[in-house]
Short mmCIF file of C-alpha atoms and ligand atoms in Angstrom, two decimals:
data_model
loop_
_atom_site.label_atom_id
_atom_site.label_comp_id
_atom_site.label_asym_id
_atom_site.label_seq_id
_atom_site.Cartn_x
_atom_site.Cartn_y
_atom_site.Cartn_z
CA UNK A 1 0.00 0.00 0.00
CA UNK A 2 1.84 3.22 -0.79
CA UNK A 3 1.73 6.46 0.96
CA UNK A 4 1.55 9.83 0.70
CA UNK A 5 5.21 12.15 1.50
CA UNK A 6 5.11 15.78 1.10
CA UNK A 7 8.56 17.06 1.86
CA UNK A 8 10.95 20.24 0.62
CA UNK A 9 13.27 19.51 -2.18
CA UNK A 10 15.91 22.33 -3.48
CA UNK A 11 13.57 24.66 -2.02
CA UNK A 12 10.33 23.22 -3.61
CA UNK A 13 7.62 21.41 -1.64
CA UNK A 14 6.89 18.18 -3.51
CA UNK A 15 5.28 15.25 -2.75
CA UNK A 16 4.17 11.43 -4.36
CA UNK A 17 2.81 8.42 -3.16
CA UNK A 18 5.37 5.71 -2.63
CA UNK A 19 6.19 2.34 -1.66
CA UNK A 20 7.08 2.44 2.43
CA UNK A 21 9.73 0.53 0.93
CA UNK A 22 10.87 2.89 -1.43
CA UNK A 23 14.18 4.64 -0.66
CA UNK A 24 14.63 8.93 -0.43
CA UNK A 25 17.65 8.37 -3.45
CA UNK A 26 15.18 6.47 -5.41
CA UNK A 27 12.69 9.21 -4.94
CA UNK A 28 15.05 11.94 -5.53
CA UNK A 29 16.07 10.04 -8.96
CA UNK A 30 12.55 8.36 -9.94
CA UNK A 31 9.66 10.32 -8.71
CA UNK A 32 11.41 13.51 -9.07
CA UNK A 33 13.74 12.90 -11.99
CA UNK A 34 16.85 14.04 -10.60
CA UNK A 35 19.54 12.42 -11.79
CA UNK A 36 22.37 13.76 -10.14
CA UNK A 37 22.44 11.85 -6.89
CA UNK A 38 23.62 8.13 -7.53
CA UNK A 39 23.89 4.73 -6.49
CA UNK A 40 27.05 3.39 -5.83
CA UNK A 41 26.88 0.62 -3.61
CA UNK A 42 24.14 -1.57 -1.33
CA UNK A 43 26.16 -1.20 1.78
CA UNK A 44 25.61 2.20 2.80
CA UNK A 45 29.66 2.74 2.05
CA UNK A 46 30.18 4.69 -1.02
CA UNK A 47 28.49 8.09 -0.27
CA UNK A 48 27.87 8.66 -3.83
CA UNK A 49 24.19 9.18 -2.76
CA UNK A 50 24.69 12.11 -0.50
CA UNK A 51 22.35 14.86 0.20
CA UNK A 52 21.53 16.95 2.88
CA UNK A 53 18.63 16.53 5.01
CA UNK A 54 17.74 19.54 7.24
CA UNK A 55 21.68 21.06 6.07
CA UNK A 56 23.29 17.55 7.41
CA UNK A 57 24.70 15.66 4.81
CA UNK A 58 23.24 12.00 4.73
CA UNK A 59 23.50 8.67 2.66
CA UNK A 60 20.12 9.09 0.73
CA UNK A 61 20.21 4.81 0.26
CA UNK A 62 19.80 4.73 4.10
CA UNK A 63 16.78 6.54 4.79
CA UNK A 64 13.23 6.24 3.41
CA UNK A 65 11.50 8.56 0.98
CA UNK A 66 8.43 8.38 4.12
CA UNK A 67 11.09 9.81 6.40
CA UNK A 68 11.90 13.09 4.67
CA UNK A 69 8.11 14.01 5.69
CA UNK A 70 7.78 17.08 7.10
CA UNK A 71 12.50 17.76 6.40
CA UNK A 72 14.26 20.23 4.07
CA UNK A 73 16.42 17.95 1.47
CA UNK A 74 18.92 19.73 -0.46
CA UNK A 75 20.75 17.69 -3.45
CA UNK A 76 23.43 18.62 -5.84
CA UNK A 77 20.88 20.55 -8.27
CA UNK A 78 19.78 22.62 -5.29
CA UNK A 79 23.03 24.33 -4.71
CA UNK A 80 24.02 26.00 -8.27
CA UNK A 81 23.37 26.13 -12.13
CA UNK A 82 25.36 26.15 -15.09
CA UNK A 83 26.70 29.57 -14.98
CA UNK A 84 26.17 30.29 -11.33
CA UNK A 85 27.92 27.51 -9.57
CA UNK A 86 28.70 26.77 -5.85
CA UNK A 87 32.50 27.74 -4.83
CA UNK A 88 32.85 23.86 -4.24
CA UNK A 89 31.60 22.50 -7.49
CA UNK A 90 33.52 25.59 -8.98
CA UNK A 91 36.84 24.40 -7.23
CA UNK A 92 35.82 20.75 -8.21
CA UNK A 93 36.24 21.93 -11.50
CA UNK A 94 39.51 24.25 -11.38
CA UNK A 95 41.26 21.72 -9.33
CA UNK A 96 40.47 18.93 -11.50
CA UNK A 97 38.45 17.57 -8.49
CA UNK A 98 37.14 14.37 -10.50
CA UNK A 99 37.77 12.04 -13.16
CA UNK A 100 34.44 9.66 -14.32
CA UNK A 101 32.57 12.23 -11.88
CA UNK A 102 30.27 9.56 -10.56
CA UNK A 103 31.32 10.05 -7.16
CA UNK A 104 31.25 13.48 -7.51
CA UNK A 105 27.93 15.32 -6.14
CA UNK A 106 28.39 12.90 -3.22
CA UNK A 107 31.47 14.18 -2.91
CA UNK A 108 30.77 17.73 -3.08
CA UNK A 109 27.70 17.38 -0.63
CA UNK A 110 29.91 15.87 2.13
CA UNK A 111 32.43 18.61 1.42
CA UNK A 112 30.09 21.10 1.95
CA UNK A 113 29.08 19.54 5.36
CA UNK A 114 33.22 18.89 5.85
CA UNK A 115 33.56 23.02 5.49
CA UNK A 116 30.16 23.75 7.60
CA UNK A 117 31.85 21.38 10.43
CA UNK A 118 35.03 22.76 10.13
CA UNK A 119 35.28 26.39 9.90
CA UNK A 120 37.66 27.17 12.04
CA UNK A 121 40.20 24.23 12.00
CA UNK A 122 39.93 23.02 8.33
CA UNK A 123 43.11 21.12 7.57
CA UNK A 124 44.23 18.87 4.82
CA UNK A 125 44.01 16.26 7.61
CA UNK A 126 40.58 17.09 8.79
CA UNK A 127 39.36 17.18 5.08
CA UNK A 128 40.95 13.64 4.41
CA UNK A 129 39.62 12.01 7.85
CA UNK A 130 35.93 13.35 7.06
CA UNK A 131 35.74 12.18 3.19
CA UNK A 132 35.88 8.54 5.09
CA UNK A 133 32.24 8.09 4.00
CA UNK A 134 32.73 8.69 0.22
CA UNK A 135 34.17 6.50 -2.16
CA UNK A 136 36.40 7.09 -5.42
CA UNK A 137 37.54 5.01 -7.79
CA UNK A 138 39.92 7.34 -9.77
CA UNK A 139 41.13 10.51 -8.77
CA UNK A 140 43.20 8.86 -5.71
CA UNK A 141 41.62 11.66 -3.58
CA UNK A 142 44.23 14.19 -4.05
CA UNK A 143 42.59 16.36 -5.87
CA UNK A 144 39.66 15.96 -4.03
CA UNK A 145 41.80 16.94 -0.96
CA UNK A 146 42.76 19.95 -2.97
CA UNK A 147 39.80 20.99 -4.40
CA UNK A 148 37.86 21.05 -1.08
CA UNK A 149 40.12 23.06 0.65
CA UNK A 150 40.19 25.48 -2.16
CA UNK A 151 36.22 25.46 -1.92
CA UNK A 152 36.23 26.22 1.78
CA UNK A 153 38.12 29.09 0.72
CA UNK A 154 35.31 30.69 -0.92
CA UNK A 155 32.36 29.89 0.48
CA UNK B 1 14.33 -4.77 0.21
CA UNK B 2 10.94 -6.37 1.19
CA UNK B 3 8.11 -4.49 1.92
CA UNK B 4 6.51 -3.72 5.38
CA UNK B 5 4.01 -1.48 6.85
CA UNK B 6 5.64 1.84 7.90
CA UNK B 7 4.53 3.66 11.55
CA UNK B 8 5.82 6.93 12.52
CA UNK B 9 5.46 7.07 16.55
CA UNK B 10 4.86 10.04 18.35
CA UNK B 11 5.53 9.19 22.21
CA UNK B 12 7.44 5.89 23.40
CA UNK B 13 3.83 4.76 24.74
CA UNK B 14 2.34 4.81 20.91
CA UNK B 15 5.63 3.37 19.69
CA UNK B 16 5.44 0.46 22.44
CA UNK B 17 1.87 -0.94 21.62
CA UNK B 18 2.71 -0.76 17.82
CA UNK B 19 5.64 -2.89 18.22
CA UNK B 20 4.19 -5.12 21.42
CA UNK B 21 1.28 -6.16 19.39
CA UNK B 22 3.46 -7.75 16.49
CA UNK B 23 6.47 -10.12 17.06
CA UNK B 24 7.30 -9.39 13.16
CA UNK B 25 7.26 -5.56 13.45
CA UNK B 26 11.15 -3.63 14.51
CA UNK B 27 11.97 -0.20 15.96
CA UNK B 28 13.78 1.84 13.06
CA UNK B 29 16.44 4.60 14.69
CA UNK B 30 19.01 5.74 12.65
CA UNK B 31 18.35 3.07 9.86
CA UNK B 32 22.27 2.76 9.66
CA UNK B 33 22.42 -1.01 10.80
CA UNK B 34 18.48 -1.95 10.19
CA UNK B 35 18.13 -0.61 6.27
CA UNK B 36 21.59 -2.08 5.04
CA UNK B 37 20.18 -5.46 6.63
CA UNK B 38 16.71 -5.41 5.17
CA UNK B 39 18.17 -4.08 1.59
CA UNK B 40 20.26 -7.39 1.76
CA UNK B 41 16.88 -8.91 2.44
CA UNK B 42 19.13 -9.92 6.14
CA UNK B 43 15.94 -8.90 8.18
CA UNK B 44 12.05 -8.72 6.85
CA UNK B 45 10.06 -7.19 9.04
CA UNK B 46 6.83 -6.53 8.56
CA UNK B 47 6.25 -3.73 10.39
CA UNK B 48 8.62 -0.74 11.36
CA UNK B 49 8.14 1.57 13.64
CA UNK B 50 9.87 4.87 13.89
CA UNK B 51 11.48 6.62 16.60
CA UNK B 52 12.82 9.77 14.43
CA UNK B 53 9.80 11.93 15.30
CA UNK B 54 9.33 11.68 18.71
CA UNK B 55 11.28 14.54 19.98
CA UNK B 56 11.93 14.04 23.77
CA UNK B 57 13.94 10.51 22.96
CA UNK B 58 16.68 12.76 21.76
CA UNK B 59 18.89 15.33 23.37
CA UNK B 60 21.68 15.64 25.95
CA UNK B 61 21.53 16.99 29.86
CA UNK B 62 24.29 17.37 32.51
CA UNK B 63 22.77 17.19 35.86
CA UNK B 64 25.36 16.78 38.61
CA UNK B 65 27.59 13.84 38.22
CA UNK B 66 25.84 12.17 35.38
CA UNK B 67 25.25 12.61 31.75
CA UNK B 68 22.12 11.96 30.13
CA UNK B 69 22.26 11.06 26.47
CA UNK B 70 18.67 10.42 24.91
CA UNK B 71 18.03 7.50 22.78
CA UNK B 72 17.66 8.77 19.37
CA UNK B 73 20.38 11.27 19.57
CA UNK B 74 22.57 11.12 16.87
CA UNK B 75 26.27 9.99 17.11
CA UNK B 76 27.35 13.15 15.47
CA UNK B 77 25.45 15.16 18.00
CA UNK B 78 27.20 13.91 21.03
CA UNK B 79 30.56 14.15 19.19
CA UNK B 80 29.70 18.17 19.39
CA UNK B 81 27.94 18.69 22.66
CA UNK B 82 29.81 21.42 24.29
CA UNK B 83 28.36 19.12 27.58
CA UNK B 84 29.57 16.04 26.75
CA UNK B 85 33.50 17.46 25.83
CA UNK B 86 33.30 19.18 29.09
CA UNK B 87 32.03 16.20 31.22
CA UNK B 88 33.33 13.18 29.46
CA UNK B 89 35.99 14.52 26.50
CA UNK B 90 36.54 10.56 25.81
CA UNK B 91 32.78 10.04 25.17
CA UNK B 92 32.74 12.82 22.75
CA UNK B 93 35.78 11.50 20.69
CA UNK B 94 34.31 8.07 20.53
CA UNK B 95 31.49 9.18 19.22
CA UNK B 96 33.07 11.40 16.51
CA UNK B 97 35.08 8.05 15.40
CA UNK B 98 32.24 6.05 14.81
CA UNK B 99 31.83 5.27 10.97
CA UNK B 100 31.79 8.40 8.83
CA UNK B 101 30.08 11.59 9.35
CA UNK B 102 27.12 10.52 6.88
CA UNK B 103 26.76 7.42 9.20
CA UNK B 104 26.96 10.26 12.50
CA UNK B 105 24.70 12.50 11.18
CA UNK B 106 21.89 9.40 11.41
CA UNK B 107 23.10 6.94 13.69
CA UNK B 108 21.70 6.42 17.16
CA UNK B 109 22.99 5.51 20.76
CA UNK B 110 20.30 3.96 21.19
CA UNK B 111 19.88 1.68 17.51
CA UNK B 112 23.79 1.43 18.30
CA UNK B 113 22.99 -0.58 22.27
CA UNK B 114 20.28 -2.43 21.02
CA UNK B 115 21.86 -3.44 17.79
CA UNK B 116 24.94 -5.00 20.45
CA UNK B 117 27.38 -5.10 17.58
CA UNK B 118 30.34 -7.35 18.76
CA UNK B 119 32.40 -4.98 17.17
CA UNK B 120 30.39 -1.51 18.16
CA UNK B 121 31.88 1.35 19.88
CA UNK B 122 29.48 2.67 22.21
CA UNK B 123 29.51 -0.96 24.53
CA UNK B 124 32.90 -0.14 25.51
CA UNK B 125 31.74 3.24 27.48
CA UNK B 126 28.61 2.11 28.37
CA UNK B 127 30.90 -0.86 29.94
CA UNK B 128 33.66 0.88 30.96
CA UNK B 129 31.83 4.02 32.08
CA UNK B 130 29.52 2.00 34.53
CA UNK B 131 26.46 3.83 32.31
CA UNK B 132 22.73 2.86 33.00
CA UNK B 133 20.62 1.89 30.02
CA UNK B 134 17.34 3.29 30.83
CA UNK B 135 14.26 1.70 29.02
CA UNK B 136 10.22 2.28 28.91
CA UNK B 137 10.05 -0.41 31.78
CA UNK B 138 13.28 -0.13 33.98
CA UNK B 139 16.79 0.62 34.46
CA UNK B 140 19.48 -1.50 33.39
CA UNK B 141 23.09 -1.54 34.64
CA UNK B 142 25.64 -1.22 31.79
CA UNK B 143 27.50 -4.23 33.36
CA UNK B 144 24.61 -6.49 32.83
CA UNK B 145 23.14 -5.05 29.77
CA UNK B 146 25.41 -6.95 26.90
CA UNK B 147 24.47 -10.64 26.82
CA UNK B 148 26.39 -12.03 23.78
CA UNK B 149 26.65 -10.88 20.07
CA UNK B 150 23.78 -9.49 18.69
CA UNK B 151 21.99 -10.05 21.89
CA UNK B 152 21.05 -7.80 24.81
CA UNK B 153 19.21 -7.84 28.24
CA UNK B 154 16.19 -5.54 26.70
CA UNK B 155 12.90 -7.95 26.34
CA UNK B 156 10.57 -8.08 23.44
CA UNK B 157 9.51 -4.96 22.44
CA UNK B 158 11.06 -3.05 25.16
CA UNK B 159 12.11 0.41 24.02
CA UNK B 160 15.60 2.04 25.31
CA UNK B 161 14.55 5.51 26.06
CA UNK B 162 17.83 7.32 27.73
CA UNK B 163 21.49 6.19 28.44
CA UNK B 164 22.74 7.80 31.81
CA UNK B 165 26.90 7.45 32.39
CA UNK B 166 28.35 9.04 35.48
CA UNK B 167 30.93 11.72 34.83
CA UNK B 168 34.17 9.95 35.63
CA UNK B 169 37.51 11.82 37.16
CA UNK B 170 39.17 10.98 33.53
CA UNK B 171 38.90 8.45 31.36
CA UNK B 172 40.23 7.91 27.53
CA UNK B 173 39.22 5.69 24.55
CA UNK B 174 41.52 3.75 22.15
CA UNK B 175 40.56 2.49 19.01
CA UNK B 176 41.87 0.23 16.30
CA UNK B 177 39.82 0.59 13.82
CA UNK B 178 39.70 -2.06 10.61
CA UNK B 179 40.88 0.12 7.68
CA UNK B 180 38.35 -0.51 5.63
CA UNK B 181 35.04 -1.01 7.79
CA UNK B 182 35.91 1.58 10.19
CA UNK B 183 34.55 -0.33 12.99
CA UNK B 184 36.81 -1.33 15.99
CA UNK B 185 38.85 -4.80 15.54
CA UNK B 186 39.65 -3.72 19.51
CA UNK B 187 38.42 -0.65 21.52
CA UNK B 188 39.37 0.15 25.02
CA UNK B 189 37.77 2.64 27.21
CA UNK B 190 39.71 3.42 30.59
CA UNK B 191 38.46 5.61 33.11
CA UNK B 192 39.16 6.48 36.69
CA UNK B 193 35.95 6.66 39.23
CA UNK B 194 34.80 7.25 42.30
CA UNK B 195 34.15 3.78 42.94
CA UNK B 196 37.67 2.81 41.33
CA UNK B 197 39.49 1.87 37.70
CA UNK B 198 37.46 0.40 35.24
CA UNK B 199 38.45 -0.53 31.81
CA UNK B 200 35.76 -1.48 28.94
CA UNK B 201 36.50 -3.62 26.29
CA UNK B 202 34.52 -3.88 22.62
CA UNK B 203 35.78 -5.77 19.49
CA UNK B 204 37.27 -8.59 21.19
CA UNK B 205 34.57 -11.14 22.36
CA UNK B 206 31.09 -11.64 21.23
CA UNK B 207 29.72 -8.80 23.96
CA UNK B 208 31.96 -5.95 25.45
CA UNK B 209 33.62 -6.84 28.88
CA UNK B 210 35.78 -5.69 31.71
CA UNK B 211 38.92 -6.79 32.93
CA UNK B 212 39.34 -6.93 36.53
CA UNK B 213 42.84 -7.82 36.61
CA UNK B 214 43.52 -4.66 34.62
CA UNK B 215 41.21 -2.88 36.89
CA UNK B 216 42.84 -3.79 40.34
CA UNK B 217 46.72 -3.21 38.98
CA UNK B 218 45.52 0.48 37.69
CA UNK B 219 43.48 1.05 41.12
CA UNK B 220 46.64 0.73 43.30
CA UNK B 221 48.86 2.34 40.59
CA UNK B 222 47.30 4.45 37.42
CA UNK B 223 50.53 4.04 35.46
CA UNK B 224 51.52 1.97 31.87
CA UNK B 225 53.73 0.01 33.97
CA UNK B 226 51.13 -1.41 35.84
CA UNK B 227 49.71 -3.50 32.79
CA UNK B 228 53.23 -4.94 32.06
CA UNK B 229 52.99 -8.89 32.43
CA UNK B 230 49.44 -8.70 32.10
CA UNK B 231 48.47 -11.14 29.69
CA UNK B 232 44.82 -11.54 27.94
CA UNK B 233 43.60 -14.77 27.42
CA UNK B 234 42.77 -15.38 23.77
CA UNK B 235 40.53 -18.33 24.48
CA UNK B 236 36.79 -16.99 23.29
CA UNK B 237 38.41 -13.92 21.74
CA UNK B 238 36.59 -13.16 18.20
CA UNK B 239 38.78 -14.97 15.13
CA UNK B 240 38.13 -13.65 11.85
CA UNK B 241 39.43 -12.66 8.58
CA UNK B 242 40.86 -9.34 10.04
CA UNK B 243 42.24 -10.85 12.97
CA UNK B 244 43.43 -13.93 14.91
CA UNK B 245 41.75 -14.28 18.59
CA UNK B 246 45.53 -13.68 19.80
CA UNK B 247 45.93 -10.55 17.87
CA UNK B 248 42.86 -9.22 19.24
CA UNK B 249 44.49 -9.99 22.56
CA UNK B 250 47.39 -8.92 21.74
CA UNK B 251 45.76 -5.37 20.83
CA UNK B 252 43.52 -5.51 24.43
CA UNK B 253 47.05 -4.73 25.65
CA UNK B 254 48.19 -2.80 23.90
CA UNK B 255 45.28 -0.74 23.79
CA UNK B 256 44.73 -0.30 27.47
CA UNK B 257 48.22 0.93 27.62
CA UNK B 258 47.44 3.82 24.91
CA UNK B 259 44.37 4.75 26.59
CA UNK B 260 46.40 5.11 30.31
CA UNK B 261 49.16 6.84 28.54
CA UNK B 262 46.50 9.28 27.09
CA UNK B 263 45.83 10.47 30.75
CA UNK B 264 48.09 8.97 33.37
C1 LIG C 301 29.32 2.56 6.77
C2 LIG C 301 29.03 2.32 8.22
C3 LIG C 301 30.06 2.39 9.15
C4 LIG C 301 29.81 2.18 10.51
N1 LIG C 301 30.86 2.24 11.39
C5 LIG C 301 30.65 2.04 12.71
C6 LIG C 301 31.71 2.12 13.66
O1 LIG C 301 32.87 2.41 13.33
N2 LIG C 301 31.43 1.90 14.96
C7 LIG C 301 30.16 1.62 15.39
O2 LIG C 301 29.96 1.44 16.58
N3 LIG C 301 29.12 1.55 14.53
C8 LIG C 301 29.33 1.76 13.20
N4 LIG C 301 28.27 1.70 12.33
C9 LIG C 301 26.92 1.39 12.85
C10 LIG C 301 26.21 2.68 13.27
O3 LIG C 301 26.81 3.20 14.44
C11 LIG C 301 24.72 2.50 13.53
O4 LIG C 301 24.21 3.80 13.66
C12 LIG C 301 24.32 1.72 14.74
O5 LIG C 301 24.89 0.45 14.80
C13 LIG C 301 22.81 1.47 14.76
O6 LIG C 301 22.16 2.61 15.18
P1 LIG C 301 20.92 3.16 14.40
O7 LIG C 301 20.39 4.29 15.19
O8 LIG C 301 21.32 3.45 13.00
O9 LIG C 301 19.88 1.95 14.52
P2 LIG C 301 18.93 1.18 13.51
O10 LIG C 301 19.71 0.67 12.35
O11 LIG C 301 17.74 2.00 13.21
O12 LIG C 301 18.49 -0.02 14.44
C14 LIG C 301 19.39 -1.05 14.85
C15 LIG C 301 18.65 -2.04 15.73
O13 LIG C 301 18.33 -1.48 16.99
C16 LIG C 301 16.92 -1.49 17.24
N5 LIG C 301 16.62 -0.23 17.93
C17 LIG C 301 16.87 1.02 17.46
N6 LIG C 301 16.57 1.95 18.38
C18 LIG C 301 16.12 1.27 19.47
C19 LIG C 301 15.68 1.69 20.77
N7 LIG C 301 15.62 2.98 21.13
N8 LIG C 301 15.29 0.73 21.66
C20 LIG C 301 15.36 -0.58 21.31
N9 LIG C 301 15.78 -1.03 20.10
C21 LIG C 301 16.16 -0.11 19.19
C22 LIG C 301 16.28 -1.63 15.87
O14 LIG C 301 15.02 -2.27 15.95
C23 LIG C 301 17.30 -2.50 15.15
O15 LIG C 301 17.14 -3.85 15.48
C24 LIG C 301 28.49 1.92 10.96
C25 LIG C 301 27.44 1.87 10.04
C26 LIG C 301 27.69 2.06 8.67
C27 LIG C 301 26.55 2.02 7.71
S1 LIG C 302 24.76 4.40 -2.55
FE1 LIG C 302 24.50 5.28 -0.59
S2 LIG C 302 26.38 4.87 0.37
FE2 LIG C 302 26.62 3.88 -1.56
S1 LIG C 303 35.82 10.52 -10.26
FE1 LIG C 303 35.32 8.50 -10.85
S2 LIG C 303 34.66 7.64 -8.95
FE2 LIG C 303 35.44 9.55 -8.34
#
């Protein structure tokens, strides 16, 4: 039996009628058609699926879509446009921040959360102990490293 | 993942007669343990019932000597109280080195107790803090609460509401963490009390555990040296692909040692 959710995406107040089974990433991607949040793994490991829920930055394959009732959820198309990006996907891009770029919204969600955390005491060390959640398969993370810290420089 | 009927509680009281009247239906907390399991079609409930909404199971006092951590606050929420560095800096860090901070900014204390991971952090302070695990029907002593992996002292249904450790005079947590999972292979929390030494130990047997013989060397002398020729017996130590039962011993030691050093 599905049920209603009504919950605030990128701003917008949407809601569908879904499986209690269905998860909030396969919302985000199916009901709401946006693509830019991914699945990389079934163990909750990769953190290619992260969003933020209420500003916290959460794997969206470990919570259900009936749990963002009533939450803000903010995903990678809710914080810039072509043209008018955020200073971390910017620095993603100037610091050659990704390779395949699947890993790479979850990447710059947690980021975002890493800098939000971290104002005061951001370090290269900080930044590489708090990208534990997030998973890439090609850059090697050092330009990840680099390109966060460069983000956190302009936000 | 299979499909279930979903319940969003709004007091303990609602939450307990949903999940009393059906032996099939779970509590869902931070979903971090429960949904992995059910999307491996591990678990099939047919019924979950969630804590997230019900606001006064989460949140953190200080009241004199103790510490009062609420069931469904978060791991990462703990790892910032401003309370909890002040009272118990050792509880804080643990907290902030469980998993990653996706996994922190959901994850429970009290999905973490119930869940009684052999290889979960938060047994080793509730152990080696002397913390009471406070439920919808009583109060139950840390020291009696872990039963054996996977399995805890809670009954059917019951509902852990509030975890209550007493502020100790100091006390430090070591952690060797498997590179990969991030979980503990061995975790040791020291910590000095008014009732004496205790040290808490998670990763290395099916349920965290104390060890009196560290206990009574630190209580007549706080000092690394007084764990030299203490040996850990590996018989019914964990054995797995990541480590042999006398690793794990092996790292008991050694671990202790770090945590004493930390604050002898
Ligand atoms: C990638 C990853 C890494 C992790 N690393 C670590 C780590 O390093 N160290 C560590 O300790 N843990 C780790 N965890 C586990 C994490 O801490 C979980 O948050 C925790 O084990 C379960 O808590 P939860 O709130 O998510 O519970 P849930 O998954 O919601 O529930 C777990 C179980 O507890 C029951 N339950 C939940 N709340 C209550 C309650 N109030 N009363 C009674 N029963 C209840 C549920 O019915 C269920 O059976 C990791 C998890 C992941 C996904
Ligand atoms: S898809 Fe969510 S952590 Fe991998
Ligand atoms: S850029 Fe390919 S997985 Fe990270």
């Amino acid at each position: 039996m599905t049920v209603k959710v009504t919950t605030t995406v990128n701003g917008n107040q949407v809601s569908g009628d879904v499986e209690p089974n269905t998860l909030l990433v396969h919302f985000i991607r199916e009901n709401l058609e946006l693509t830019g949040t991914h699945v990389g793994c079934d163990t909750s490991q990769c953190g290619a699926c992260t969003v933020h829920v209420d500003g916290r930055p959460v794997k969206s394959c470990t919570m259900l879509a009936v749990q963002a009732e009533g939450h803000e959820v903010t995903t990678i198309e809710g914080i810039g446009e072509e043209g008018n990006l955020h200073p971390m996907q910017a620095a993603f891009q100037e610091e050659h921040g990704l390779q395949c770029g699947f890993c790479t919204p979850g990447m710059i969600m947690a980021s975002i959360g890493i800098v939000d955390r971290n104002k005061d005491n951001l370090s290269e060390e900080v930044v590489r102990h708090e990208l534990e959640g997030n998973i890439c398969r090609c850059t090697g993370y050092h330009n990840i490293v680099k390109s966060v810290l460069a983000g956190a420089r302009d936000m | 993942m299979y499909n279930f009927t979903y319940h969003r509680a709004g007091s303990v009281d609602e939450a307990a007669s949903l999940i009393s009247d059906n032996e099939d239906a779970k509590l869902l907390a931070g979903g971090m343990t429960l949904l992995p399991t059910m999307k491996q079609r591990l678990a099939m409930p047919s019924d979950l019932v969630d804590l997230n909404e019900i606001g006064d199971l989460s949140g953190i006092s200080v009241d004199g000597g103790t510490v009062t951590i609420g069931a469904t606050t978060r791991h990462a929420d703990v790892a910032a109280s401003a309370d909890v560095q002040a009272a118990i800096p050792a509880l804080a860090a643990l907290a902030n080195q469980i998993g990653d901070p996706q996994v922190r900014n959901r994850g429970t204390i009290g999905g973490s107790l119930a869940n009684a991971d052999p290889a979960a952090d938060y047994p080793a302070a509730v152990v080696g803090l002397g913390a009471t695990v406070v439920t919808n029907k009583r109060e139950i002593a840390g020291d009696d609460f872990f039963v054996d992996m996977f399995e805890t002292a809670l009954d059917e249904g019951e509902i852990i509401t509030a975890v209550r450790f007493p502020v100790p005079q100091k006390a430090s947590y070591f952690k060797f963490p498997n590179p990969a999972s991030r979980y503990p292979i061995v975790g040791v929390m020291v910590a000095v009390t008014d009732a004496g030494v205790r040290v808490g130990i998670t990763g290395a047997a099916p349920s965290a555990f104390r060890n009196a013989e560290m206990e009574a060397a630190l209580g007549s002398n706080f000092s690394v040296d007084a764990l030299d020729g203490i040996s850990v017996d590996a018989d019914g130590l964990n054995e797995d692909m990541h480590a042999s039962a006398a690793y794990r011993a092996s790292l008991v030691s050694t671990g202790a040692k770090r945590a004493v050093a930390a604050i002898a």
